Tab-separated table of C-alpha atoms in Angstrom:
chain	number	residue	atom	x	y	z
C	28	MET	CA	-10.993	-6.734	20.596
C	29	MET	CA	-12.532	-3.200	22.151
C	30	SER	CA	-15.376	-3.268	19.673
C	31	ARG	CA	-15.177	0.162	16.992
C	32	PHE	CA	-17.992	2.277	18.889
C	33	ARG	CA	-16.366	1.930	22.760
C	34	MET	CA	-13.074	2.470	20.884
C	35	LEU	CA	-14.574	5.401	18.896
C	36	ILE	CA	-15.343	6.576	22.252
C	37	LEU	CA	-12.444	6.419	24.219
C	38	LEU	CA	-10.702	7.931	21.559
C	39	ALA	CA	-13.093	10.940	21.522
C	40	ALA	CA	-12.889	11.458	25.617
C	41	LEU	CA	-9.352	11.560	25.218
C	42	GLY	CA	-9.328	13.962	22.762
C	43	ALA	CA	-7.572	12.186	19.734
C	44	ILE	CA	-10.590	12.762	17.561
C	45	PRO	CA	-11.117	16.475	16.721
C	46	SER	CA	-14.732	16.301	14.509
C	47	ALA	CA	-16.424	13.170	13.486
C	48	PHE	CA	-14.094	11.190	11.301
C	49	GLY	CA	-11.429	14.513	11.086
C	50	ALA	CA	-7.616	13.576	10.820
C	51	VAL	CA	-6.389	12.322	14.341
C	52	ALA	CA	-3.539	14.897	15.028
C	53	PRO	CA	-0.003	13.550	15.135
C	54	PRO	CA	1.497	14.208	18.650
C	55	SER	CA	3.486	17.273	18.860
C	56	VAL	CA	7.065	14.953	19.113
C	57	LEU	CA	6.575	14.484	15.618
C	58	ILE	CA	5.403	17.684	13.798
C	59	PRO	CA	9.655	18.894	13.057
C	60	PHE	CA	9.322	15.803	10.953
C	61	ILE	CA	6.289	16.704	8.525
C	62	HIS	CA	6.731	19.209	5.434
C	63	GLY	CA	4.345	20.034	2.785
C	64	GLY	CA	1.642	17.248	4.312
C	65	GLY	CA	4.617	14.663	4.183
C	66	PHE	CA	6.438	12.758	6.496
C	67	ASP	CA	10.336	12.388	6.276
C	68	PRO	CA	11.985	10.372	8.788
C	69	GLY	CA	15.491	11.967	8.293
C	70	ASP	CA	17.536	10.903	11.563
C	71	TYR	CA	14.664	8.760	13.363
C	72	SER	CA	15.232	10.722	16.845
C	73	PHE	CA	12.056	10.154	17.319
C	74	VAL	CA	12.522	6.453	18.103
C	75	ARG	CA	14.652	6.940	20.673
C	76	GLY	CA	12.007	6.302	23.691
C	77	ALA	CA	11.732	2.567	21.989
C	78	PHE	CA	14.897	1.896	23.473
C	79	PRO	CA	16.317	0.902	26.709
C	80	GLY	CA	18.608	3.940	28.197
C	81	ALA	CA	15.704	6.444	26.789
C	82	THR	CA	14.886	9.552	29.102
C	83	ALA	CA	11.551	9.383	31.031
C	84	GLN	CA	10.236	12.091	27.556
C	85	GLN	CA	11.476	10.213	25.468
C	86	GLY	CA	9.598	7.063	26.587
C	87	ALA	CA	6.386	9.575	27.097
C	88	ASP	CA	7.182	10.929	23.443
C	89	TRP	CA	7.432	7.340	22.079
C	90	LYS	CA	4.177	6.519	24.086
C	91	ALA	CA	2.040	9.343	22.787
C	92	ILE	CA	3.181	8.098	19.029
C	93	GLU	CA	2.027	4.426	19.734
C	94	ALA	CA	-1.932	5.115	20.718
C	95	TYR	CA	-1.325	7.899	17.906
C	96	GLY	CA	-0.670	5.022	15.683
C	97	LYS	CA	-3.911	3.155	16.802
C	98	ALA	CA	-6.168	5.906	16.648
C	99	CYS	CA	-4.839	7.123	13.090
C	100	VAL	CA	-5.389	3.232	11.894
C	101	HIS	CA	-8.926	2.822	13.668
C	102	GLU	CA	-9.824	6.754	12.406
C	103	ALA	CA	-9.399	5.436	9.090
C	104	ALA	CA	-10.946	2.374	8.992
C	105	LEU	CA	-14.008	3.597	9.834
C	106	THR	CA	-13.832	6.663	7.456
C	107	GLN	CA	-13.731	4.026	4.822
C	108	ASP	CA	-16.544	1.951	6.371
C	109	VAL	CA	-18.739	5.175	6.166
C	110	LYS	CA	-17.193	5.712	2.330
C	111	LEU	CA	-18.211	2.491	1.636
C	112	GLU	CA	-21.540	2.374	2.756
C	113	LYS	CA	-22.664	5.339	0.582
C	114	LEU	CA	-21.928	3.137	-2.449
C	115	GLY	CA	-24.533	0.723	-0.833
C	116	ILE	CA	-21.654	-1.254	0.627
C	117	LYS	CA	-21.832	-2.698	3.948
C	118	ALA	CA	-18.766	-3.602	5.074
C	119	SER	CA	-15.745	-3.237	8.406
C	120	VAL	CA	-12.944	-2.428	6.916
C	121	PRO	CA	-9.615	-4.353	8.700
C	122	GLU	CA	-8.014	-2.566	10.526
C	123	ASP	CA	-4.388	-4.511	9.902
C	124	ARG	CA	-4.553	-4.386	6.182
C	125	GLY	CA	-3.070	-0.736	5.889
C	126	TYR	CA	-6.281	1.792	5.579
C	127	GLN	CA	-4.673	4.846	6.671
C	128	ASP	CA	-4.466	8.109	6.256
C	129	ARG	CA	-0.421	9.296	4.276
C	130	LEU	CA	1.017	10.643	7.331
C	131	CYS	CA	-0.981	7.554	9.586
C	132	SER	CA	1.137	5.340	7.012
C	133	GLN	CA	4.559	7.228	6.970
C	134	ILE	CA	4.191	7.210	10.734
C	135	LEU	CA	3.657	4.055	11.521
C	136	ASN	CA	6.142	2.497	8.778
C	137	GLY	CA	9.044	4.510	10.977
C	138	VAL	CA	7.894	2.933	13.948
C	139	GLU	CA	7.742	-0.273	12.523
C	140	ALA	CA	11.742	0.162	11.586
C	141	ALA	CA	12.205	0.609	15.390
C	142	ASN	CA	10.741	-2.946	15.992
C	143	ASP	CA	13.459	-4.825	14.530
C	144	PHE	CA	16.464	-3.600	16.935
C	145	LYS	CA	17.675	-3.968	20.442
C	146	THR	CA	19.034	-0.956	20.946
C	147	PHE	CA	19.299	2.358	19.421
C	148	GLU	CA	22.755	2.177	18.801
C	149	THR	CA	22.585	-0.652	16.490
C	150	PHE	CA	19.663	0.863	14.813
C	151	HIS	CA	21.162	4.151	14.079
C	152	THR	CA	24.253	2.428	12.709
C	153	ALA	CA	21.917	0.629	10.291
C	154	LEU	CA	20.019	3.757	9.552
C	155	PHE	CA	23.350	5.830	8.453
C	156	LYS	CA	24.887	2.792	6.498
C	157	SER	CA	21.801	1.886	4.936
C	158	LEU	CA	21.684	5.247	3.616
C	159	PRO	CA	24.037	5.332	0.618
C	160	TYR	CA	22.520	2.244	-0.831
C	161	CYS	CA	18.878	3.954	-0.866
C	162	GLN	CA	20.419	7.551	-2.405
C	163	VAL	CA	21.746	5.659	-5.550
C	164	TYR	CA	19.136	3.492	-6.134
C	165	GLU	CA	16.152	6.734	-6.030
C	166	ALA	CA	19.174	8.507	-8.255
C	167	GLY	CA	18.410	5.824	-10.730
C	168	ILE	CA	14.530	5.648	-10.715
C	169	THR	CA	14.535	9.583	-10.920
C	170	ALA	CA	16.909	9.783	-13.527
C	171	SER	CA	14.685	6.971	-15.535
C	172	THR	CA	11.550	8.942	-14.692
C	173	ASN	CA	13.019	12.477	-15.561
C	174	ALA	CA	13.680	10.946	-19.279
C	175	ILE	CA	10.250	10.254	-20.124
C	176	HIS	CA	9.490	13.986	-19.317
C	177	GLY	CA	9.836	15.618	-22.775
C	178	THR	CA	9.768	19.841	-23.276
C	179	GLY	CA	6.225	19.484	-24.249
C	180	GLN	CA	2.797	18.743	-22.109
C	181	ASN	CA	2.811	14.719	-21.492
C	182	THR	CA	0.514	12.210	-23.250
C	183	LEU	CA	-1.151	9.987	-21.194
C	184	GLU	CA	0.668	7.269	-21.494
C	185	GLU	CA	4.003	8.844	-21.000
C	186	GLU	CA	2.701	10.371	-17.542
C	187	ALA	CA	1.510	7.039	-16.702
C	188	THR	CA	4.903	5.295	-17.427
C	189	ALA	CA	6.601	8.078	-15.658
C	190	ARG	CA	4.591	7.134	-12.780
C	191	ILE	CA	4.686	3.604	-13.089
C	192	ILE	CA	8.944	3.302	-13.067
C	193	PRO	CA	9.359	3.908	-9.259
C	194	ASP	CA	5.879	2.193	-8.486
C	195	GLN	CA	7.302	-0.723	-9.522
C	196	ALA	CA	10.941	0.169	-8.769
C	197	TRP	CA	10.236	0.496	-5.261
C	198	ARG	CA	8.022	-2.389	-5.425
C	199	SER	CA	9.946	-5.221	-7.091
C	200	PRO	CA	13.148	-5.398	-4.894
C	201	LEU	CA	10.899	-5.979	-1.978
C	202	GLY	CA	8.823	-8.092	-3.519
C	203	THR	CA	10.756	-10.245	-5.093
C	204	GLY	CA	13.590	-11.242	-2.061
C	205	SER	CA	16.380	-9.813	-4.450
C	206	LEU	CA	17.286	-7.868	-1.722
C	207	ASP	CA	18.516	-10.319	0.304
C	208	ARG	CA	20.778	-11.248	-2.876
C	209	LEU	CA	23.087	-8.190	-1.408
C	210	SER	CA	26.304	-8.738	-1.663
C	211	GLY	CA	28.454	-7.299	0.991
C	212	VAL	CA	25.001	-6.368	2.870
C	213	ASP	CA	24.901	-7.302	6.967
C	214	ALA	CA	21.165	-8.159	8.303
C	215	ASP	CA	20.430	-4.988	10.296
C	216	THR	CA	21.487	-2.865	7.543
C	217	LEU	CA	19.420	-4.830	5.215
C	218	LYS	CA	16.263	-4.422	7.086
C	219	MET	CA	16.381	-0.441	7.627
C	220	LEU	CA	17.380	-0.730	3.082
C	221	LYS	CA	13.678	-2.318	3.539
C	222	ASN	CA	12.099	0.046	5.713
C	223	ARG	CA	13.875	2.549	3.836
C	224	MET	CA	12.233	1.293	-0.149
C	225	LEU	CA	9.137	1.047	1.708
C	226	GLU	CA	8.915	4.211	3.115
C	227	ALA	CA	9.479	5.592	-0.677
C	228	LEU	CA	6.998	3.154	-2.090
C	229	THR	CA	4.531	4.497	0.296
C	230	ASP	CA	5.034	7.878	-1.005
C	231	VAL	CA	4.845	6.985	-4.874
C	232	ASP	CA	1.246	4.613	-3.755
C	233	TRP	CA	0.000	7.778	-2.282
C	234	ASN	CA	0.837	10.191	-4.629
C	235	ASN	CA	-0.304	8.129	-8.129
C	236	SER	CA	-3.455	7.319	-6.136
C	237	HIS	CA	-4.289	10.333	-6.180
C	238	TRP	CA	-3.193	11.711	-9.717
C	239	VAL	CA	-4.892	8.719	-11.208
C	240	ARG	CA	-8.451	9.560	-8.955
C	241	ASP	CA	-8.521	12.958	-10.486
C	242	LEU	CA	-8.380	11.213	-13.786
C	243	LEU	CA	-10.927	9.231	-13.760
C	244	ASP	CA	-13.518	11.464	-11.443
C	245	LYS	CA	-13.361	13.797	-14.786
C	246	ASN	CA	-13.000	11.351	-17.250
C	247	GLY	CA	-14.096	8.134	-16.042
C	248	TRP	CA	-12.429	5.275	-18.182
C	249	SER	CA	-13.223	6.624	-21.157
C	250	THR	CA	-9.751	9.165	-22.377
C	251	THR	CA	-7.583	6.152	-20.933
C	252	ILE	CA	-9.205	3.425	-22.563
C	253	GLN	CA	-9.189	5.664	-26.139
C	254	ALA	CA	-5.175	5.801	-25.154
C	255	GLY	CA	-4.882	2.431	-25.930
C	256	PRO	CA	-3.989	-1.010	-23.571
C	257	ARG	CA	-0.875	-0.017	-22.744
C	258	ALA	CA	-1.756	2.882	-21.168
C	259	ALA	CA	-5.052	1.669	-19.877
C	260	ASN	CA	-3.293	-1.174	-18.199
C	261	MET	CA	-0.631	1.371	-16.095
C	262	VAL	CA	-4.028	3.300	-15.053
C	263	TRP	CA	-5.765	0.046	-13.915
C	264	LEU	CA	-1.991	-0.767	-11.879
C	265	MET	CA	-1.962	2.671	-10.400
C	266	VAL	CA	-6.174	1.855	-9.426
C	267	GLN	CA	-4.806	-1.331	-8.326
C	268	HIS	CA	-2.556	-0.150	-5.627
C	269	ALA	CA	-4.258	2.573	-4.016
C	270	ASP	CA	-4.929	-0.239	-1.057
C	271	ASP	CA	-5.550	3.405	1.360
C	272	ASP	CA	-9.771	4.012	0.171
C	273	PRO	CA	-10.505	0.626	-0.993
C	274	ALA	CA	-13.947	3.292	-1.626
C	275	PHE	CA	-12.110	4.966	-4.393
C	276	GLN	CA	-10.874	1.270	-5.540
C	277	THR	CA	-14.108	0.058	-5.963
C	278	ARG	CA	-15.785	2.983	-7.963
C	279	ALA	CA	-12.765	2.630	-10.650
C	280	LEU	CA	-13.981	-1.149	-10.581
C	281	ARG	CA	-17.887	-0.527	-10.892
C	282	GLN	CA	-16.509	2.325	-13.944
C	283	LEU	CA	-14.552	-0.303	-15.297
C	284	ALA	CA	-17.318	-3.024	-15.801
C	285	PRO	CA	-18.923	-2.052	-19.100
C	286	TYR	CA	-15.572	-2.041	-20.851
C	287	ALA	CA	-14.563	-5.224	-19.805
C	288	ARG	CA	-17.924	-6.923	-20.618
C	289	ALA	CA	-17.801	-5.432	-23.933
C	290	GLY	CA	-14.335	-6.869	-24.946
C	291	LYS	CA	-12.376	-2.850	-24.479
C	292	PHE	CA	-10.412	-3.620	-21.310
C	293	SER	CA	-8.324	-6.835	-20.090
C	294	LYS	CA	-10.350	-9.514	-18.865
C	295	PRO	CA	-7.848	-10.612	-16.052
C	296	ASP	CA	-6.931	-6.926	-15.299
C	297	TYR	CA	-10.165	-7.030	-14.195
C	298	ALA	CA	-10.614	-10.264	-12.227
C	299	LEU	CA	-7.232	-9.146	-9.881
C	300	LEU	CA	-8.916	-5.352	-9.083
C	301	THR	CA	-12.452	-7.605	-8.356
C	302	ASP	CA	-10.404	-9.757	-6.107
C	303	ARG	CA	-8.474	-6.759	-4.598
C	304	VAL	CA	-11.876	-5.036	-3.731
C	305	MET	CA	-13.436	-7.820	-2.662
C	306	LEU	CA	-10.888	-8.573	-0.426
C	307	ALA	CA	-10.757	-5.238	1.146
C	308	THR	CA	-14.630	-5.090	1.403
C	309	THR	CA	-15.658	-8.817	2.369
C	310	GLY	CA	-12.776	-10.184	2.996
C	311	LYS	CA	-13.561	-13.061	0.718
C	312	GLN	CA	-11.987	-12.728	-2.861
C	313	HIS	CA	-13.672	-14.698	-6.324
C	314	TYR	CA	-10.604	-15.624	-8.459
C	315	GLY	CA	-7.707	-16.628	-6.047
C	316	SER	CA	-5.011	-13.998	-7.329
C	317	GLN	CA	-4.237	-11.742	-4.013
C	318	LEU	CA	-1.997	-14.296	-2.426
C	319	SER	CA	-0.122	-14.560	1.036
C	320	CYS	CA	2.351	-16.430	3.084
C	321	GLN	CA	1.206	-19.432	4.493
C	322	ASN	CA	3.800	-22.371	5.611
C	323	HIS	CA	6.530	-20.317	3.955
C	324	HIS	CA	4.699	-20.665	0.180
C	325	TYR	CA	2.318	-18.238	-1.582
C	326	ALA	CA	-1.302	-19.851	-1.268
C	327	PRO	CA	-4.362	-17.087	-2.211
C	328	PHE	CA	-6.178	-15.403	0.648
C	329	SER	CA	-9.574	-16.610	1.676
C	330	LEU	CA	-11.947	-17.576	-1.400
C	331	ASP	CA	-15.674	-17.082	-1.580
C	332	ALA	CA	-18.268	-19.993	-1.386
C	333	GLY	CA	-17.048	-22.576	-4.157
C	334	GLY	CA	-13.591	-20.994	-4.709
C	335	GLU	CA	-11.449	-24.108	-2.062
C	336	ASN	CA	-12.893	-26.078	-5.000
C	337	PRO	CA	-9.333	-26.082	-7.268
C	338	LYS	CA	-11.783	-26.976	-10.342
C	339	THR	CA	-14.350	-24.586	-9.911
C	340	LEU	CA	-11.461	-22.041	-9.365
C	341	ASP	CA	-10.101	-23.176	-12.583
C	342	LYS	CA	-12.871	-22.060	-14.376
C	343	ARG	CA	-13.453	-19.188	-13.112
C	344	ARG	CA	-10.012	-17.754	-14.044
C	345	ALA	CA	-10.034	-19.328	-17.014
C	346	GLU	CA	-13.552	-17.535	-17.944
C	347	MET	CA	-11.578	-14.371	-17.660
C	348	GLY	CA	-8.377	-15.214	-19.321
C	349	LEU	CA	-6.225	-16.640	-16.681
C	350	PHE	CA	-4.256	-19.029	-16.098
C	351	SER	CA	-4.606	-22.223	-13.074
C	352	GLU	CA	-4.272	-21.079	-9.692
C	353	ALA	CA	-1.179	-23.520	-10.067
C	354	THR	CA	0.270	-22.467	-13.386
C	355	TYR	CA	-0.010	-18.958	-11.274
C	356	LEU	CA	1.943	-19.983	-8.104
C	357	THR	CA	4.871	-21.456	-10.391
C	358	TYR	CA	5.378	-17.649	-11.144
C	359	LEU	CA	6.364	-17.367	-7.863
C	360	PRO	CA	9.455	-18.167	-5.667
C	361	SER	CA	8.720	-21.646	-4.383
C	362	HIS	CA	8.874	-20.182	-0.776
C	363	CYS	CA	8.383	-16.826	1.207
């Protein structure tokens, strides 16, 4: 694999990086899909070059999109490394963990959608067949969120609730396998529906992470803790899902530490965020809370020294008020 330094030099030579760690510009073919700083895939016509029968121009456009994807992921990881170094953490953020800027993340999700299909015709059919399902679901989420808002200014708990509803509503079907049990939905339509939902979730996480970042930058955790455990848990969950910025998660974790030690914040939640930050910055975790699919079963990502011993791991977990790892895994589907 090419080293980051060599890749950076190559990208700079190609003109892909306008300034040190500045945002890589999307290719011109994607400009019509960018609105207000976000990416709306619309009819997904930008993926035409990925399929047989594409024109020479469409093929060239697709190669430019793929090159952009590689460059923006790489650059975002380098940017995070610099941010973490300012916090005293020497890390090399893995590029395959998804630390991208907003456009990069959204565009790559659209690119990924095309990879599941062999022809543009089957892709386009699935695209439009999935639309009504997504629209109806989105309408329900919007109605639920709007019901939280009153005529006056929201309390912190109300605002957090209005943000957690879409966080959980878009995330849950993707994580629990409930979409696979939909009746009357063919496999291609289901694949496209999942991609649409992932696109929506990406946008929700982006907006929520910036809201909670602003909240903590202004007030630390004091205002959130004072608002009560329910509000604190929801704010914590938004930090937990701010994976595009592990430097922010690190700062939030450090701010949270004295409250956890003093018993003013949930120790289990503190442990989960600790694992999230450790995985992003060291590739290891301490409490075994972050799981991956291994041989069709859920299991923890790599653990730090001693964590592979079940007794040691369960002792750590017990100290933070967490179930044993074996019990924890029983709350998840038996297969993945």
